[in-house]
mmCIF file of C-alpha atoms and ligand atoms in Angstrom:
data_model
loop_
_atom_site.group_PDB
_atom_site.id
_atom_site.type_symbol
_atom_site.label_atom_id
_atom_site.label_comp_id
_atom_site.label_asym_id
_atom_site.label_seq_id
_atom_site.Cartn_x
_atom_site.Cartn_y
_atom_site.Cartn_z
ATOM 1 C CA UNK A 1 0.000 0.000 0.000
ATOM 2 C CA UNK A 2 1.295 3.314 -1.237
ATOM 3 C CA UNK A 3 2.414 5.938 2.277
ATOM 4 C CA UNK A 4 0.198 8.362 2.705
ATOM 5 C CA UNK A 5 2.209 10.825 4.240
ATOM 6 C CA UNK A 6 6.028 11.456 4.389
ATOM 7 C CA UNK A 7 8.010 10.261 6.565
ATOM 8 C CA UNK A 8 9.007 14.094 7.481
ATOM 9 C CA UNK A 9 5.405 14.789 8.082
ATOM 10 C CA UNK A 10 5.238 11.681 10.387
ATOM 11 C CA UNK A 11 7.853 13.345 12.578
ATOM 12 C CA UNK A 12 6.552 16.800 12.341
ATOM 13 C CA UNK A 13 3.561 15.642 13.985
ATOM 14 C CA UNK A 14 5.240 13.040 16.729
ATOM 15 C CA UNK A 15 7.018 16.591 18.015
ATOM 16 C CA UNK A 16 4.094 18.290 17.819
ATOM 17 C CA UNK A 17 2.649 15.523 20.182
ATOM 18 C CA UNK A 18 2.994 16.203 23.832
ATOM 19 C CA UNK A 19 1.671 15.401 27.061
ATOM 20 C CA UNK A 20 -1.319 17.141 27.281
ATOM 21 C CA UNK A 21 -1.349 18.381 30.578
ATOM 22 C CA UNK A 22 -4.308 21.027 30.051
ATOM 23 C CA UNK A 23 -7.229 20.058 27.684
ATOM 24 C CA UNK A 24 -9.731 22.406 26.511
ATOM 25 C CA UNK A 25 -12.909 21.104 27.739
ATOM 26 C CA UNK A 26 -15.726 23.000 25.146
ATOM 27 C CA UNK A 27 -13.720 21.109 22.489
ATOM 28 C CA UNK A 28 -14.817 17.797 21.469
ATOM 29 C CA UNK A 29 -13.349 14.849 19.094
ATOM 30 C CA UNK A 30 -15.778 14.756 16.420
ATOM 31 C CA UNK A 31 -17.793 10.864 16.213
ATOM 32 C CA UNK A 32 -16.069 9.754 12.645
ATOM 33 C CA UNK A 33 -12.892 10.806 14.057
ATOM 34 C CA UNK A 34 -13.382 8.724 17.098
ATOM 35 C CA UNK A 35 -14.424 5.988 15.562
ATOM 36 C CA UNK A 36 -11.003 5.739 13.390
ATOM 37 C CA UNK A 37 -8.904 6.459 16.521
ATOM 38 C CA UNK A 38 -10.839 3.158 18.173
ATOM 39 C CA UNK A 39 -9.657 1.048 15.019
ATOM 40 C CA UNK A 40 -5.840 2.125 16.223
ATOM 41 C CA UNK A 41 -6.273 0.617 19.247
ATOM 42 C CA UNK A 42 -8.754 -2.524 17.475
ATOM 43 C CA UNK A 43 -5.606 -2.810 15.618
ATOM 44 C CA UNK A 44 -2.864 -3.082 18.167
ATOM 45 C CA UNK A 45 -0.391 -5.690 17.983
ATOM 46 C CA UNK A 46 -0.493 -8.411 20.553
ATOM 47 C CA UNK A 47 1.828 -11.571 21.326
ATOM 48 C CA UNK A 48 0.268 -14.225 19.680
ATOM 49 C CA UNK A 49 -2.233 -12.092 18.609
ATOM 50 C CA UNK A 50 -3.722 -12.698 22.231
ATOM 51 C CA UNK A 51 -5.295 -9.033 22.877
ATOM 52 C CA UNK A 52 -5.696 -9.837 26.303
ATOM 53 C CA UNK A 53 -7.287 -6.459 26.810
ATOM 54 C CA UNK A 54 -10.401 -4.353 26.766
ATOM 55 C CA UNK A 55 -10.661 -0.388 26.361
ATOM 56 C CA UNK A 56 -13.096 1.429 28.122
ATOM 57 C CA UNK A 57 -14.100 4.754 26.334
ATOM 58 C CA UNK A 58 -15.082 7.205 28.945
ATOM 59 C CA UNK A 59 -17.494 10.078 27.833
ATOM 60 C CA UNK A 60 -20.229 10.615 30.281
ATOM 61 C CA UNK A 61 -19.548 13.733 31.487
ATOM 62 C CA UNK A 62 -21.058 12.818 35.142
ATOM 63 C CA UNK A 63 -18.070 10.230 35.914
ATOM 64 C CA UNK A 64 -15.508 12.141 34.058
ATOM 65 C CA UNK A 65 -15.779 14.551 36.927
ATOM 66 C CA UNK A 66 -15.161 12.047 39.528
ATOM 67 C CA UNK A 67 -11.873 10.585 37.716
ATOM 68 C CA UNK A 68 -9.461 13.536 39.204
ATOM 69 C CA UNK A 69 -10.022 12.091 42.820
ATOM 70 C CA UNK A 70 -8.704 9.159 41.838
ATOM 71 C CA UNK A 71 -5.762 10.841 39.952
ATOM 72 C CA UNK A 72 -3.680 12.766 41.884
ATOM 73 C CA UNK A 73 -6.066 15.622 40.905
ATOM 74 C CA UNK A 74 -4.819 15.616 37.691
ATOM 75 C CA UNK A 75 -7.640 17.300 35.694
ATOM 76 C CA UNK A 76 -7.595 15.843 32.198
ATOM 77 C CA UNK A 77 -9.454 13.083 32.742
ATOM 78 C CA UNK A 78 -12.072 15.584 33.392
ATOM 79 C CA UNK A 79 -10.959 18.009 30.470
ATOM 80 C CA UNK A 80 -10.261 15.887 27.895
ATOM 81 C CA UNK A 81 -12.755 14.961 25.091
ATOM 82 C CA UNK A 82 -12.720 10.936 25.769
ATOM 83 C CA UNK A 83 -10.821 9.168 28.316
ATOM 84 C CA UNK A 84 -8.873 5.707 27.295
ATOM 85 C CA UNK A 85 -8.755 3.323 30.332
ATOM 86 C CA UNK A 86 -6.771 0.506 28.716
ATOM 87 C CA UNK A 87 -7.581 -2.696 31.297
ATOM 88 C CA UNK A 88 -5.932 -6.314 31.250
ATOM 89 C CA UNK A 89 -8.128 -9.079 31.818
ATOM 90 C CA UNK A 90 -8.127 -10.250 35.333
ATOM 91 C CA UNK A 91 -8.063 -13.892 34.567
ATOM 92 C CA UNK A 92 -5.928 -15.145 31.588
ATOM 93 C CA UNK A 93 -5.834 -19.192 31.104
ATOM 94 C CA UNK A 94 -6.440 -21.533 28.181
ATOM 95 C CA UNK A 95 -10.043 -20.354 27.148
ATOM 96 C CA UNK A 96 -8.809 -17.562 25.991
ATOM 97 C CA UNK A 97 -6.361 -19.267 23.683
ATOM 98 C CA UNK A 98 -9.592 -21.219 22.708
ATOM 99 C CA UNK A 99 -11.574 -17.662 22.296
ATOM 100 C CA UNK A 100 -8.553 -16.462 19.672
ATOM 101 C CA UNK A 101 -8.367 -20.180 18.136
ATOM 102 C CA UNK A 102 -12.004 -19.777 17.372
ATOM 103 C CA UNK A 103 -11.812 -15.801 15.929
ATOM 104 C CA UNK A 104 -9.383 -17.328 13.768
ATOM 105 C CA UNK A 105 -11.349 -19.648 12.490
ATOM 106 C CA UNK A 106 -14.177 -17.170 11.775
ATOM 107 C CA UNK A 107 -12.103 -14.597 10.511
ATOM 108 C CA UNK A 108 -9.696 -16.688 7.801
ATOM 109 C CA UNK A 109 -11.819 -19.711 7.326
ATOM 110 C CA UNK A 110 -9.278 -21.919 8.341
ATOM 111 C CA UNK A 111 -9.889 -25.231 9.793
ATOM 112 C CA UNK A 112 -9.387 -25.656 13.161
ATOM 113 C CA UNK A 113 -7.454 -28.980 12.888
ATOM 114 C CA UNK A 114 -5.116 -26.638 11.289
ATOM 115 C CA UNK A 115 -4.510 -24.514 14.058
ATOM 116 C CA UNK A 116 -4.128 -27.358 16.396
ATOM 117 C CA UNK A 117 -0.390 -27.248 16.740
ATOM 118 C CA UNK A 118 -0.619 -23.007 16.920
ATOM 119 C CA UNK A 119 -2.895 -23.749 19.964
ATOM 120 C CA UNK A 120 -0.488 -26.269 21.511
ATOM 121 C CA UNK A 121 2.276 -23.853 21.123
ATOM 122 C CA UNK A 122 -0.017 -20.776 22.960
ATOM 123 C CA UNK A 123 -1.210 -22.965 25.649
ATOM 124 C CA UNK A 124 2.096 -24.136 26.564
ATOM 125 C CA UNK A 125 3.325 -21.071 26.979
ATOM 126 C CA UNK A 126 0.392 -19.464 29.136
ATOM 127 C CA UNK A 127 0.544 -22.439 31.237
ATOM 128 C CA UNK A 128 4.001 -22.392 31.888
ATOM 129 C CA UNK A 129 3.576 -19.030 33.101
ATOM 130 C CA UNK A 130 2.597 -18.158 36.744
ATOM 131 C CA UNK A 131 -0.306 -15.760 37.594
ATOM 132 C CA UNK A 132 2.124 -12.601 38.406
ATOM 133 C CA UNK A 133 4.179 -13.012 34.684
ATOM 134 C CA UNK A 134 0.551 -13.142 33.237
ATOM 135 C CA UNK A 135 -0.232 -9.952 34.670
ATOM 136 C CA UNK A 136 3.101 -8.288 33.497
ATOM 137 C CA UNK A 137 3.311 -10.229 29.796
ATOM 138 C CA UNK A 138 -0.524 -8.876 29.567
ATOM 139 C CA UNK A 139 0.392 -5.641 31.046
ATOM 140 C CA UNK A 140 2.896 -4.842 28.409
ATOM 141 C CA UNK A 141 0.878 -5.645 25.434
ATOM 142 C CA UNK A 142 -1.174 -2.470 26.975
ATOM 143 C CA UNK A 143 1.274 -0.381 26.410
ATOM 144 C CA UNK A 144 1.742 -1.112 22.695
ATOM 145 C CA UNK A 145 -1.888 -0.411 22.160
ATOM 146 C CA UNK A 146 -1.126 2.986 24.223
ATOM 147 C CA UNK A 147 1.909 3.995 21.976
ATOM 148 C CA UNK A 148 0.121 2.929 18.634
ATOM 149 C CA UNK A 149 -3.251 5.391 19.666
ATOM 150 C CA UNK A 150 -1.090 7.952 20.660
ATOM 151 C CA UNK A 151 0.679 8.218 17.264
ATOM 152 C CA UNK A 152 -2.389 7.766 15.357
ATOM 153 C CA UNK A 153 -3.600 10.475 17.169
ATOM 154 C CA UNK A 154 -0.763 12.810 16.487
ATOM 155 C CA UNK A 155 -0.867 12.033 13.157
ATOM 156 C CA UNK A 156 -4.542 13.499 12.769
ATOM 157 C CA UNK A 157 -3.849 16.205 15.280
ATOM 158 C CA UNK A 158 -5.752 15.180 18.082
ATOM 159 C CA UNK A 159 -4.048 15.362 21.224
ATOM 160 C CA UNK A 160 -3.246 13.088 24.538
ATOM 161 C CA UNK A 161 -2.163 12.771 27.464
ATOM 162 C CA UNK A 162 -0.615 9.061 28.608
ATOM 163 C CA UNK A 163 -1.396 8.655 32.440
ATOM 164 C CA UNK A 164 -0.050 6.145 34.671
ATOM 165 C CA UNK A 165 -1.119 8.754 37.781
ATOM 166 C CA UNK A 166 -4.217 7.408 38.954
ATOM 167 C CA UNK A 167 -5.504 4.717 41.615
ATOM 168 C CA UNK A 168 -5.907 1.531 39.369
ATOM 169 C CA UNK A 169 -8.379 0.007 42.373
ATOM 170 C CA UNK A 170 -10.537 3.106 42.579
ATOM 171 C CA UNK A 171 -10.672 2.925 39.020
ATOM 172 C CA UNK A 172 -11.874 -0.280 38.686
ATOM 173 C CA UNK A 173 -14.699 0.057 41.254
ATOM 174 C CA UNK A 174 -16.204 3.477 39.933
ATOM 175 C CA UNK A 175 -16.289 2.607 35.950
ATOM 176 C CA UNK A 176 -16.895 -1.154 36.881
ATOM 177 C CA UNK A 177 -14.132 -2.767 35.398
ATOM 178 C CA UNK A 178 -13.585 -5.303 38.051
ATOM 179 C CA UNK A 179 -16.951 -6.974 37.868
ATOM 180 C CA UNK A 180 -16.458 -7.091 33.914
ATOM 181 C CA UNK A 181 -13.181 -8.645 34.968
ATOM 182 C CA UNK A 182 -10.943 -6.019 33.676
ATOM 183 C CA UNK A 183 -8.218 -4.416 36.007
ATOM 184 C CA UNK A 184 -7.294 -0.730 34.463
ATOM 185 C CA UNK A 185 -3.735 -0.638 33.631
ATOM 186 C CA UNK A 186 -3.223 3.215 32.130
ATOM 187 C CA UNK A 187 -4.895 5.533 30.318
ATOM 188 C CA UNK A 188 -4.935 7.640 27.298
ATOM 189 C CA UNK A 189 -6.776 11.274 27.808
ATOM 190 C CA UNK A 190 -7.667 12.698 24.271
ATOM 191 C CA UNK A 191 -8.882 16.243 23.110
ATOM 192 C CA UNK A 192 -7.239 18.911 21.969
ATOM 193 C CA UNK A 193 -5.137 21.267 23.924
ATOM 194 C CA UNK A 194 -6.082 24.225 25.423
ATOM 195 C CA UNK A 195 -4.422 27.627 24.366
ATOM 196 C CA UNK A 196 -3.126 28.240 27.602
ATOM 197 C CA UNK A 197 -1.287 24.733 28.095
ATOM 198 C CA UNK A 198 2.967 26.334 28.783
ATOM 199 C CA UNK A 199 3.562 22.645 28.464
ATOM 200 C CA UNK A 200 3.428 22.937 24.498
ATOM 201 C CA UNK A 201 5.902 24.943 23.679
ATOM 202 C CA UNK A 202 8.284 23.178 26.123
ATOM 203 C CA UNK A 203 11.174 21.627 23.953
ATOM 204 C CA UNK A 204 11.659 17.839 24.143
ATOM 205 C CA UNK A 205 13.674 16.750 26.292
ATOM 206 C CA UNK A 206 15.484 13.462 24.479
ATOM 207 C CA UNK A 207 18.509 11.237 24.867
ATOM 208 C CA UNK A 208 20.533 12.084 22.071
ATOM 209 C CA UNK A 209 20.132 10.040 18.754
ATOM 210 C CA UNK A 210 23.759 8.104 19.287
ATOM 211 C CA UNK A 211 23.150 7.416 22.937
ATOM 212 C CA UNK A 212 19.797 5.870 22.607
ATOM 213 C CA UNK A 213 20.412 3.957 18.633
ATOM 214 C CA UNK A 214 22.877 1.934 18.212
ATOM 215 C CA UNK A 215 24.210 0.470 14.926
ATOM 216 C CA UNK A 216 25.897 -3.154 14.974
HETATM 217 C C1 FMN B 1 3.135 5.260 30.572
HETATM 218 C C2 FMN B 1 3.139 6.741 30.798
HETATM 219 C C3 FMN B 1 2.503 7.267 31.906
HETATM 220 C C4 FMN B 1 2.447 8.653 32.086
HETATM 221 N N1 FMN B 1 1.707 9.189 33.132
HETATM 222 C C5 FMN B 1 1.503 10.519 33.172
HETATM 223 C C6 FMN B 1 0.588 11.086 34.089
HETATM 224 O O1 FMN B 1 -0.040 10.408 34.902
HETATM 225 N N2 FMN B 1 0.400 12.435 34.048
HETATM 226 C C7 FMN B 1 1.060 13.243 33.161
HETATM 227 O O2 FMN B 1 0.828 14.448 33.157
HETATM 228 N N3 FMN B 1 1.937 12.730 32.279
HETATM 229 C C8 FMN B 1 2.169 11.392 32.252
HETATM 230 N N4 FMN B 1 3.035 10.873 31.326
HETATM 231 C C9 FMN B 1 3.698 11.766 30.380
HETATM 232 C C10 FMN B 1 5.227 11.772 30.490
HETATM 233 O O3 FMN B 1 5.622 12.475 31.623
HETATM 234 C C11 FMN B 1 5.742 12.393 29.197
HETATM 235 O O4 FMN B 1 5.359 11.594 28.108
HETATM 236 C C12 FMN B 1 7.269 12.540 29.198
HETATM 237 O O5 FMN B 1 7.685 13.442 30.193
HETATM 238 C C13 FMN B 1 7.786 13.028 27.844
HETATM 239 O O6 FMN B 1 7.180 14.243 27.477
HETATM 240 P P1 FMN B 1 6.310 14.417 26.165
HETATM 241 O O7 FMN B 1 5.360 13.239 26.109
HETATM 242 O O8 FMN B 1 5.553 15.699 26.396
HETATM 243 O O9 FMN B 1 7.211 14.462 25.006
HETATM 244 C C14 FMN B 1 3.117 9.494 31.174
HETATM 245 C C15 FMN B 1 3.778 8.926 30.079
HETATM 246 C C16 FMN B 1 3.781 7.584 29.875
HETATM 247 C C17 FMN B 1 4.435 7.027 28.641
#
């Protein structure tokens, strides 16, 4: 598929991308914008193609304003147009191997005798693993979900704000993730910045190129 923007452009618009500390609230992320920033994180890469994850969309104003407790008083969960809580699932065993055996089945028309020995191969692995490197191999897939919404969003000039600075627990309880049998892991505030926001025209403050990339 032909690039549909420069590579130069791509990088003009990752520095443009910071961490939204101060949204403007009258300003909203239009509904067929949304709906294309969703398919970034739809589209996330997983191990195994696993997607041990769910993404809760938060837009209701009403518990928007409660999420700053819970936060450190941060206000762009508040501010922002929709709130990203990316959650792992809480418990991670072979039926959901069986879930993405099945998906792939109904997706590519494959047999499912074919996929017996790519089933083998992901059940071994999840059951070698104990419950607490579950959690962490789930836990980082999150994050590659996080990283691939908030380029997409740069890219179409919406802005976010990454947050790890919240209260996962309290979380859980007020949007009801833990009786779904999600546990939030971080979020992704998204909007557009307000005027006002010093933090935008702070420079970036980066490893040099050579210290961070290395060529062998
Ligand atoms: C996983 C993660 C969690 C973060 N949590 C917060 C947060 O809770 N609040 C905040 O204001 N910024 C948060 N940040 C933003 C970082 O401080 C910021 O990305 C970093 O300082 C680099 O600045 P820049 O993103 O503006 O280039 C977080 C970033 C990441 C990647």
């Amino acid at each position: 598929m032909p690039a549909t923007q420069s590579v130069n452009d791509l990088i003009e618009q990752l520095k443009w991308r910071y961490a939204c500390k101060k949204f403007d609230p009258t300003k909203k992320i239009p509904a067929e914008i949304w709906s294309q920033l969703e398919q970034a994180l739809v589209l996330a890469p997983s191990s195994y193609g696993l997607q041990p994850w769910k993404f809760f969309v938060v837009m209701d104003p009403k518990l928007k304003e409660q999420l700053p407790a819970f936060s450190w008083n941060q206000p762009q969960p508040k501010d922002c147009s929709h709130f990203v809580v990316l959650a792992i699932k809480k418990e991670f065993g072979p039926a959901d191997v069986d879930r993405l055996v099945n998906r792939i089945v109904e997706v590519t028309g494959a047999p499912k005798e074919s996929l017996e020995g790519y089933r083998g191969m992901m059940l071994g692995s999840v059951s070698r693993m104990s419950d607490k490197d579950k959690e962490i191999w789930n836990r980082s897939q999150l994050y590659i979900a996080l990283g691939q919404f908030m380029a997409a969003a740069a890219t179409i000039g919406v802005d976010t704000c990454p947050m790890e600075g919240f209260i996962a627990e309290k979380y859980d309880e007020l949007l009801g993730l833990d009786k779904k049998g999600y546990h939030a892991v971080v979020c992704c505030a998204a909007g557009y910045r307000a005027a006002d926001d010093a933090y935008a025209a702070r420079p970036k403050v980066r490893y040099a190129t050579q210290e961070v990339i290395e060529h062998l």
